[in-house]
Amino acid sequence: MTDRHAKHARADVAIEGVLARVALRFTAFTEKWLPDAFGFVLVGTFVVLLFGLGTGEPLLKGPDDPEATKGFGLVDAWGTGFWSLITFTLQMAMIIIGGYAVATSGPVARLITRLARIPQNPRSAVAFVAAVAMLASYLNWAFSLIFAAILAREVARKVPKADYRALGAMAFLGLGTVWAQGLSGSAALQVASASSSPAPVQEVIKAGGHASGIIPLSDTIFTWQALLATLIVYVVGVAMAWFIAPGEHTARTADDIGIELKPLIGRGSAYNGQRHEPRRPGDWLEHSPLFSLLIVLLGVVYLVRYFSGKNFFSALDLNTVNLILFLLALLLHWRPWRMARAVRDGAPAAAGVLLQFPLYGGIFGMIAYTGISARLAGWLVQASNQFLFPPLVALYSCILGIFVPSGGSKWVIEAPYVLQAANELRVDSGWMVVVYDLGEASANLLQPFWMLPTLAILGLKARDIMGYTFTMFLACFPAALIAMTLLAPHVTG
């Protein structure tokens, strides 16, 4: 290395500062010691099992065993829960493939390519991906997983000296910060709809002062306190992304990791291959947009009728999101053969979901079908008061989210006793939904469940990015706790 290059390297390290060095050290640790995402769920299964045994849950329950709190021993609860997320598994697989198909269509690929030209250096590249990923997740978490991952790849190609691991972590950042406070947040949408919210939850909500048994979005994610808390977390996230980004002399680029970055559009594109002209009369169907347009028309008519007379955000669920993504992908790809290729290319990104979600379903079963969750909540309420209850629930929700990483399913577990405790402590029910959302989202920075689609597109392992996501957690989660604690007096009843 020449003296000039050495001086630049020393200056680069000096500019990086403490936060960047901390992130690099965490990343070095996770790359060496952490298992792949599949290893997390294997270990997590037995962590929950041992915790259940330690808190008095029986391993096996006989027909007259009175010690099983909810009628299940841990083994039976695991088996019952194993396939409990099967519908959700297929929905998630479809949303990954559909999001991939949309993001790799010509118009969206061109948009991503234009966006990728904005950052001009490694630090701004990392901060830019973080900002876009969080904004996209606020609009829709599922699409953001794919869109931000492909954006990160293209940014890495345009700014080749940016740290590829940091870009990958920032592409996922929305799922660990603001998604649940956004337009697709599970808990807020559930309590805003009588058809989505379980009857026991509606009864507790009525007891808390909402006579209808539902809490409108205007009382949860659209309150000024919730919007301000979300903005605080967003600003902290972007600022942290800027400060933890390694400089070009300490970064590990895509080339260093051995990942080839093909352009989104143009010569050598990974997604837009050469057009294949029809060679026989039967091939016209694959190349003509006629039936694609007819299917889109059919779907649009159905969606108009489906949403007619309903609150759009309350009626929006995973099935309708998947249908919208499918129709949009079909329209954007225009020709059936392009759509078929996009689905084929996107299918491998769903492999981790298909493998791991049943095991997470087993973990969910051990927590939901035994007394583990209620026992934890009981300890929490006993140690709480009106002032401490919101941050403690956020902390509890974050911890539980590591083992049950599904915002909607976990809310069903927590809602009855958390909202009941809120009523007793005179804490506003709508604010508790916001608190739950902020805590639940933070858990995603600590475990790789939702990272799987992003990692598949980026060609990375969970251990490659979790040093960065953990560093972001150390800043974003405390920011959320402070915000919810300071804002709580303005919304408590």
Coordinates of C-alpha atoms in Angstrom, one line a residue, residues 1-485:
M1 CA 0.0 0.0 0.0
T2 CA 1.4 3.4 -1.0
D3 CA 1.7 6.2 1.6
R4 CA -1.1 8.0 -0.1
H5 CA -3.4 5.0 0.2
A6 CA -2.4 4.4 3.8
K7 CA -3.3 8.0 4.7
H8 CA -6.7 7.6 3.0
A9 CA -7.3 4.4 4.9
R10 CA -6.4 6.0 8.3
A11 CA -8.6 8.9 7.5
D12 CA -11.5 6.6 6.5
V13 CA -11.3 4.7 9.8
A14 CA -11.1 7.9 11.7
I15 CA -14.3 9.2 10.0
E16 CA -16.1 6.0 10.7
G17 CA -16.0 6.6 14.4
V18 CA -17.1 4.4 17.3
L19 CA -20.4 3.3 16.0
A20 CA -19.0 1.9 12.7
R21 CA -16.3 0.0 14.6
V22 CA -18.9 -1.4 17.0
A23 CA -21.0 -2.6 14.1
L24 CA -18.0 -4.2 12.4
R25 CA -17.0 -6.0 15.6
F26 CA -20.6 -7.3 16.1
T27 CA -20.6 -8.5 12.5
A28 CA -17.3 -10.2 12.9
F29 CA -18.7 -12.0 16.0
T30 CA -21.9 -13.1 14.2
E31 CA -20.1 -14.2 11.1
K32 CA -17.9 -16.5 13.3
W33 CA -20.3 -17.8 15.9
L34 CA -24.0 -17.5 14.8
P35 CA -25.6 -20.4 12.9
D36 CA -27.7 -20.0 9.8
A37 CA -31.4 -19.0 10.1
F38 CA -32.4 -22.7 10.3
G39 CA -30.2 -23.2 13.3
F40 CA -32.0 -20.4 15.1
V41 CA -35.3 -22.1 14.9
L42 CA -33.9 -25.5 15.9
V43 CA -32.2 -24.0 19.0
G44 CA -35.3 -21.8 19.8
T45 CA -37.5 -24.8 19.9
F46 CA -35.6 -26.3 22.8
V47 CA -35.1 -23.0 24.5
V48 CA -38.9 -22.6 24.8
L49 CA -39.3 -26.2 25.7
L50 CA -36.8 -26.0 28.6
F51 CA -38.3 -22.6 29.7
G52 CA -41.8 -24.3 29.8
L53 CA -40.5 -27.1 31.9
G54 CA -38.7 -24.6 34.2
T55 CA -42.0 -22.7 34.8
G56 CA -44.0 -25.8 35.7
E57 CA -45.5 -26.9 32.4
P58 CA -45.8 -30.7 32.0
L59 CA -43.8 -32.3 29.1
L60 CA -46.6 -34.8 28.6
K61 CA -50.2 -34.6 29.9
G62 CA -52.3 -37.5 30.8
P63 CA -56.1 -37.4 30.4
D64 CA -56.6 -36.4 34.1
D65 CA -53.4 -34.3 34.6
P66 CA -54.5 -31.1 36.3
E67 CA -51.1 -29.4 35.9
A68 CA -51.4 -28.5 32.2
T69 CA -52.7 -25.0 32.4
K70 CA -54.5 -25.0 29.0
G71 CA -55.1 -28.7 28.5
F72 CA -51.8 -29.4 26.6
G73 CA -48.5 -30.7 27.6
L74 CA -45.5 -29.2 25.9
V75 CA -45.1 -32.0 23.4
D76 CA -48.8 -32.0 22.4
A77 CA -48.7 -28.2 22.2
W78 CA -45.7 -28.4 19.9
G79 CA -47.4 -31.0 17.6
T80 CA -50.7 -29.1 17.6
G81 CA -49.0 -25.9 16.7
F82 CA -46.6 -27.4 14.1
W83 CA -49.1 -27.0 11.2
S84 CA -51.1 -24.1 12.7
L85 CA -49.3 -21.6 10.5
I86 CA -49.7 -23.6 7.3
T87 CA -52.1 -21.1 5.7
F88 CA -49.9 -18.3 6.8
T89 CA -46.9 -20.2 5.3
L90 CA -48.5 -20.4 1.9
Q91 CA -49.6 -16.8 2.1
M92 CA -46.0 -15.7 2.9
A93 CA -44.6 -17.9 0.1
M94 CA -47.0 -16.3 -2.3
I95 CA -46.3 -12.8 -1.1
I96 CA -42.5 -13.3 -1.5
I97 CA -42.9 -14.7 -5.0
G98 CA -45.5 -12.0 -6.0
G99 CA -43.4 -9.2 -4.5
Y100 CA -40.4 -10.6 -6.5
A101 CA -42.4 -10.7 -9.7
V102 CA -43.5 -7.1 -9.2
A103 CA -40.1 -5.8 -8.3
T104 CA -38.4 -7.5 -11.3
S105 CA -40.9 -6.3 -13.8
G106 CA -39.6 -3.8 -16.4
P107 CA -41.2 -0.6 -15.0
V108 CA -40.3 -1.3 -11.4
A109 CA -36.8 -2.5 -12.3
R110 CA -36.3 0.8 -14.1
L111 CA -37.5 2.7 -11.1
I112 CA -35.1 0.8 -8.8
T113 CA -32.3 1.5 -11.3
R114 CA -33.0 5.3 -11.1
L115 CA -33.2 5.2 -7.3
A116 CA -29.9 3.4 -7.1
R117 CA -28.1 6.2 -8.9
I118 CA -28.9 8.7 -6.1
P119 CA -26.3 7.7 -3.5
Q120 CA -22.7 8.6 -4.5
N121 CA -20.5 7.1 -1.8
P122 CA -20.5 4.0 0.6
R123 CA -21.9 5.9 3.6
S124 CA -24.8 7.6 1.7
A125 CA -25.6 4.3 0.0
V126 CA -26.2 2.5 3.3
A127 CA -28.3 5.4 4.7
F128 CA -30.3 5.7 1.5
V129 CA -31.2 2.0 1.4
A130 CA -32.2 2.3 5.1
A131 CA -34.4 5.3 4.4
V132 CA -36.2 3.7 1.4
A133 CA -36.6 0.4 3.1
M134 CA -38.3 1.9 6.1
L135 CA -40.6 4.1 4.0
A136 CA -41.5 1.1 1.8
S137 CA -42.3 -1.1 4.9
Y138 CA -44.5 1.7 6.3
L139 CA -46.6 1.4 3.1
N140 CA -46.5 -2.4 2.9
W141 CA -44.1 -4.7 4.8
A142 CA -44.3 -7.6 2.4
F143 CA -43.5 -5.7 -0.8
S144 CA -40.6 -3.8 1.1
L145 CA -38.8 -7.1 1.8
I146 CA -38.4 -7.7 -1.9
F147 CA -38.2 -4.2 -3.2
A148 CA -35.5 -3.1 -0.7
A149 CA -33.5 -6.2 -1.3
I150 CA -33.3 -5.7 -5.0
L151 CA -32.6 -2.0 -4.5
A152 CA -29.7 -2.9 -2.2
R153 CA -28.2 -5.2 -4.9
E154 CA -28.5 -2.4 -7.5
V155 CA -27.0 0.2 -5.1
A156 CA -24.1 -2.2 -4.5
R157 CA -23.6 -2.4 -8.2
K158 CA -23.7 1.4 -8.6
V159 CA -21.5 2.0 -5.5
P160 CA -19.2 -1.0 -5.7
K161 CA -17.1 0.0 -2.6
A162 CA -20.1 0.0 -0.2
D163 CA -20.3 -2.7 2.4
Y164 CA -22.6 -5.4 1.0
R165 CA -23.5 -6.7 4.4
A166 CA -24.5 -3.3 5.7
L167 CA -26.6 -2.7 2.6
G168 CA -28.3 -6.1 3.2
A169 CA -29.1 -5.2 6.8
M170 CA -30.5 -1.9 5.9
A171 CA -32.7 -3.4 3.2
F172 CA -34.4 -5.4 6.1
L173 CA -34.5 -2.4 8.5
G174 CA -38.1 -1.5 7.9
L175 CA -39.3 -4.9 9.3
G176 CA -37.4 -4.1 12.5
T177 CA -38.6 -0.6 13.0
V178 CA -41.7 1.0 11.5
W179 CA -43.7 -1.6 9.6
A180 CA -46.2 -2.4 12.3
Q181 CA -47.0 1.3 12.7
G182 CA -47.7 1.5 9.0
L183 CA -50.6 0.7 6.7
S184 CA -50.2 -3.0 6.9
G185 CA -49.6 -3.4 10.6
S186 CA -51.3 -6.5 11.8
A187 CA -52.4 -5.5 15.3
A188 CA -53.9 -2.2 14.3
L189 CA -55.8 -3.7 11.4
Q190 CA -57.1 -6.5 13.5
V191 CA -58.6 -4.3 16.3
A192 CA -60.1 -1.9 13.7
S193 CA -62.2 -4.7 12.2
A194 CA -64.9 -6.7 14.0
S195 CA -64.4 -9.6 11.5
S196 CA -60.7 -9.8 12.2
S197 CA -60.6 -9.3 16.0
P198 CA -61.5 -12.3 18.1
A199 CA -64.6 -12.0 20.4
P200 CA -62.6 -12.2 23.7
V201 CA -60.4 -9.3 22.5
Q202 CA -63.5 -7.3 21.5
E203 CA -65.0 -7.8 25.0
V204 CA -61.9 -6.4 26.6
I205 CA -61.9 -3.5 24.3
K206 CA -65.5 -2.7 25.2
A207 CA -64.6 -2.8 28.9
G208 CA -61.8 -0.3 28.1
G209 CA -64.3 2.3 26.9
H210 CA -64.7 1.5 23.2
A211 CA -68.4 0.5 23.0
S212 CA -68.2 -0.9 19.5
G213 CA -65.5 -3.4 20.5
I214 CA -63.2 -2.1 17.9
I215 CA -60.5 0.6 17.9
P216 CA -60.3 2.6 14.7
L217 CA -57.0 3.4 13.1
S218 CA -57.5 7.1 14.1
D219 CA -57.1 5.9 17.7
T220 CA -53.9 3.8 17.0
I221 CA -51.4 4.3 14.3
F222 CA -52.9 7.7 13.1
T223 CA -52.8 9.5 16.4
W224 CA -50.3 12.3 16.5
Q225 CA -48.4 10.5 19.3
A226 CA -48.0 7.3 17.2
L227 CA -47.0 9.3 14.2
L228 CA -44.4 11.2 16.2
A229 CA -43.0 8.0 17.8
T230 CA -42.7 6.5 14.3
L231 CA -41.0 9.5 13.0
I232 CA -38.5 9.5 15.9
V233 CA -37.6 5.8 15.2
Y234 CA -37.3 6.6 11.5
V235 CA -34.9 9.5 12.0
V236 CA -32.8 7.5 14.5
G237 CA -32.7 4.6 12.0
V238 CA -31.5 6.7 9.1
A239 CA -28.9 8.5 11.3
M240 CA -27.6 5.2 12.7
A241 CA -27.3 3.7 9.2
W242 CA -25.1 6.7 8.3
F243 CA -22.8 6.4 11.3
I244 CA -22.4 2.6 11.2
A245 CA -21.6 2.4 7.5
P246 CA -18.0 1.2 7.0
G247 CA -15.8 3.3 4.7
E248 CA -14.5 1.9 1.4
H249 CA -11.2 0.8 3.0
T250 CA -12.9 -1.4 5.7
A251 CA -16.0 -2.5 3.8
R252 CA -16.6 -6.0 2.5
T253 CA -18.0 -5.6 -0.9
A254 CA -20.2 -8.0 -2.9
D255 CA -17.1 -8.9 -4.9
D256 CA -15.2 -9.6 -1.7
I257 CA -18.0 -12.0 -0.6
G258 CA -18.0 -13.7 -4.1
I259 CA -21.5 -12.4 -5.2
E260 CA -22.0 -11.5 -8.8
L261 CA -24.2 -8.4 -9.3
K262 CA -26.0 -8.5 -12.6
P263 CA -27.8 -5.3 -13.8
L264 CA -31.6 -5.2 -13.5
I265 CA -32.1 -4.0 -17.0
G266 CA -30.1 -4.0 -20.2
R267 CA -27.3 -6.3 -21.4
G268 CA -26.5 -9.0 -19.0
S269 CA -29.7 -8.4 -16.9
A270 CA -30.6 -11.1 -14.4
Y271 CA -34.3 -10.5 -14.7
N272 CA -35.0 -9.3 -18.3
G273 CA -33.9 -12.0 -20.7
Q274 CA -34.2 -12.0 -24.4
R275 CA -37.6 -12.1 -26.0
H276 CA -38.5 -15.4 -27.5
E277 CA -40.5 -15.1 -30.6
P278 CA -43.3 -17.6 -31.3
R279 CA -42.2 -20.5 -33.4
R280 CA -45.5 -22.4 -33.7
P281 CA -49.2 -21.4 -33.6
G282 CA -49.6 -22.5 -30.0
D283 CA -46.9 -20.2 -28.8
W284 CA -49.0 -17.1 -29.4
L285 CA -50.7 -17.6 -26.0
E286 CA -47.5 -17.2 -24.1
H287 CA -46.6 -14.0 -26.0
S288 CA -49.9 -12.3 -26.3
P289 CA -51.0 -10.0 -23.5
L290 CA -54.7 -10.7 -24.2
F291 CA -55.4 -13.2 -21.5
S292 CA -53.2 -11.5 -19.0
L293 CA -55.3 -8.4 -19.4
L294 CA -58.5 -10.3 -19.1
I295 CA -57.3 -11.9 -15.9
V296 CA -56.4 -8.5 -14.6
L297 CA -59.8 -7.1 -15.5
L298 CA -61.5 -10.0 -13.8
G299 CA -59.4 -9.4 -10.6
V300 CA -60.0 -5.6 -10.6
V301 CA -63.8 -6.1 -10.8
Y302 CA -63.6 -8.5 -7.9
L303 CA -61.5 -6.2 -5.8
V304 CA -63.8 -3.2 -6.5
R305 CA -66.8 -5.3 -5.3
Y306 CA -64.8 -6.7 -2.3
F307 CA -63.8 -3.2 -1.0
S308 CA -67.1 -1.6 -1.8
G309 CA -68.7 -0.2 1.4
K310 CA -65.7 -1.3 3.5
N311 CA -62.9 0.5 5.2
F312 CA -60.0 -0.2 2.8
F313 CA -57.3 -0.7 5.5
S314 CA -59.5 -2.8 7.7
A315 CA -60.5 -5.0 4.7
L316 CA -56.9 -5.4 3.5
D317 CA -55.5 -8.8 4.5
L318 CA -52.8 -11.1 3.2
N319 CA -55.1 -12.7 0.7
T320 CA -56.1 -9.4 -0.9
V321 CA -52.5 -8.2 -0.8
N322 CA -51.4 -11.4 -2.6
L323 CA -54.1 -11.0 -5.2
I324 CA -53.2 -7.3 -5.8
L325 CA -49.5 -8.3 -6.1
F326 CA -50.4 -11.1 -8.5
L327 CA -52.5 -8.9 -10.7
L328 CA -50.0 -6.1 -10.7
A329 CA -47.2 -8.4 -11.6
L330 CA -49.2 -9.9 -14.4
L331 CA -49.9 -6.4 -15.8
L332 CA -46.4 -5.1 -15.4
H333 CA -44.8 -8.2 -17.1
W334 CA -47.4 -7.9 -19.9
R335 CA -46.6 -11.1 -21.6
P336 CA -47.4 -14.5 -19.9
W337 CA -44.0 -16.0 -20.5
R338 CA -42.3 -13.1 -18.6
M339 CA -44.6 -13.6 -15.7
A340 CA -44.0 -17.3 -15.7
R341 CA -40.2 -16.7 -15.7
A342 CA -40.4 -14.2 -12.8
V343 CA -42.4 -16.7 -10.7
R344 CA -39.9 -19.4 -11.4
D345 CA -36.9 -17.2 -10.6
G346 CA -38.6 -15.9 -7.4
A347 CA -39.6 -19.3 -6.0
P348 CA -36.2 -20.1 -4.4
A349 CA -36.6 -17.0 -2.2
A350 CA -39.5 -18.8 -0.5
A351 CA -37.6 -22.0 0.4
G352 CA -36.6 -20.8 3.9
V353 CA -40.2 -20.0 4.7
L354 CA -41.4 -23.4 3.6
L355 CA -38.7 -25.1 5.7
Q356 CA -38.8 -23.0 8.9
F357 CA -42.4 -21.8 9.4
P358 CA -43.7 -25.2 10.5
L359 CA -41.0 -25.2 13.3
Y360 CA -42.0 -21.7 14.3
G361 CA -45.6 -23.0 14.4
G362 CA -44.4 -25.6 16.9
I363 CA -42.8 -22.8 19.0
F364 CA -46.0 -20.8 18.7
G365 CA -48.0 -23.9 19.9
M366 CA -45.9 -24.3 23.0
I367 CA -46.4 -20.7 24.0
A368 CA -50.1 -20.3 22.9
Y369 CA -51.5 -23.6 24.0
T370 CA -49.9 -23.8 27.4
G371 CA -49.6 -21.3 30.3
I372 CA -46.2 -19.9 29.3
S373 CA -47.4 -16.7 27.7
A374 CA -50.0 -15.8 30.4
R375 CA -47.5 -16.6 33.2
L376 CA -45.0 -14.2 31.6
A377 CA -47.6 -11.5 31.3
G378 CA -48.7 -12.1 34.9
W379 CA -45.2 -11.4 36.1
L380 CA -45.1 -8.3 34.0
V381 CA -48.3 -6.9 35.3
Q382 CA -47.3 -7.5 39.0
A383 CA -44.1 -5.6 38.5
S384 CA -45.8 -2.7 36.7
N385 CA -47.8 0.5 37.2
Q386 CA -49.5 3.1 34.9
F387 CA -46.2 4.8 34.0
L388 CA -44.1 1.7 33.5
F389 CA -46.7 -0.5 31.9
P390 CA -46.2 0.7 28.3
P391 CA -42.4 0.3 28.1
L392 CA -42.6 -3.0 30.0
V393 CA -45.2 -4.4 27.6
A394 CA -43.0 -3.3 24.7
L395 CA -40.0 -5.1 26.2
Y396 CA -42.1 -8.2 26.9
S397 CA -43.5 -8.1 23.3
C398 CA -40.0 -7.8 21.9
I399 CA -38.8 -10.8 23.9
L400 CA -41.8 -12.9 23.0
G401 CA -41.4 -11.8 19.4
I402 CA -38.0 -13.6 19.2
F403 CA -39.8 -16.9 19.7
V404 CA -43.2 -16.1 18.0
P405 CA -42.1 -13.9 15.1
S406 CA -45.6 -13.2 13.7
G407 CA -47.2 -9.9 14.6
G408 CA -50.8 -10.9 14.0
S409 CA -50.6 -14.4 15.6
K410 CA -48.7 -13.0 18.6
W411 CA -51.2 -10.2 19.1
V412 CA -54.0 -12.8 19.4
I413 CA -51.9 -14.4 22.2
E414 CA -51.1 -11.2 24.0
A415 CA -54.2 -9.0 23.4
P416 CA -56.7 -10.4 26.0
Y417 CA -54.5 -10.1 29.1
V418 CA -52.4 -7.1 28.0
L419 CA -55.6 -5.0 27.2
Q420 CA -57.2 -6.3 30.5
A421 CA -54.2 -5.1 32.4
A422 CA -54.3 -1.8 30.6
N423 CA -57.9 -1.4 31.6
E424 CA -57.0 -2.0 35.3
L425 CA -54.1 0.4 35.1
R426 CA -56.1 3.0 33.2
V427 CA -53.9 3.0 30.2
D428 CA -55.5 3.8 26.8
S429 CA -56.2 0.6 24.7
G430 CA -55.3 2.3 21.4
W431 CA -52.0 3.4 22.8
M432 CA -51.2 -0.2 23.9
V433 CA -51.7 -1.3 20.3
V434 CA -49.0 1.3 19.3
V435 CA -46.8 0.1 22.2
Y436 CA -47.2 -3.5 21.1
D437 CA -46.3 -2.6 17.5
L438 CA -43.1 -0.8 18.4
G439 CA -41.9 -3.6 20.7
E440 CA -42.9 -6.4 18.4
A441 CA -41.2 -4.9 15.3
S442 CA -37.9 -4.5 17.2
A443 CA -37.7 -8.2 17.8
N444 CA -37.1 -8.8 14.1
L445 CA -33.7 -7.2 14.4
L446 CA -32.6 -10.0 16.7
Q447 CA -33.7 -13.1 14.9
P448 CA -33.7 -14.2 11.2
F449 CA -37.3 -15.3 10.6
W450 CA -38.3 -12.4 8.4
M451 CA -34.9 -11.9 7.0
L452 CA -35.2 -15.0 4.8
P453 CA -36.7 -13.5 1.7
T454 CA -34.2 -10.6 1.8
L455 CA -31.3 -12.9 2.4
A456 CA -32.3 -15.2 -0.5
I457 CA -32.3 -12.3 -3.0
L458 CA -29.1 -10.9 -1.7
G459 CA -27.3 -14.2 -1.5
L460 CA -26.3 -13.7 2.1
K461 CA -26.6 -15.6 5.3
A462 CA -28.2 -14.4 8.5
R463 CA -24.9 -14.2 10.3
D464 CA -23.6 -11.8 7.6
I465 CA -26.0 -9.0 8.5
M466 CA -27.0 -9.7 12.1
G467 CA -24.1 -7.7 13.6
Y468 CA -25.5 -4.7 11.8
T469 CA -29.2 -5.4 12.8
F470 CA -28.1 -5.9 16.4
T471 CA -26.3 -2.5 16.4
M472 CA -29.5 -0.9 14.9
F473 CA -31.5 -2.6 17.7
L474 CA -29.3 -1.0 20.3
A475 CA -30.3 2.4 19.0
C476 CA -33.8 2.0 17.6
F477 CA -35.4 0.1 20.4
P478 CA -34.3 2.5 23.2
A479 CA -35.5 5.4 21.0
A480 CA -38.9 3.7 20.8
L481 CA -39.0 3.0 24.5
I482 CA -38.2 6.6 25.3
A483 CA -40.7 8.0 22.8
M484 CA -43.6 5.8 24.1
T485 CA -42.8 6.6 27.7

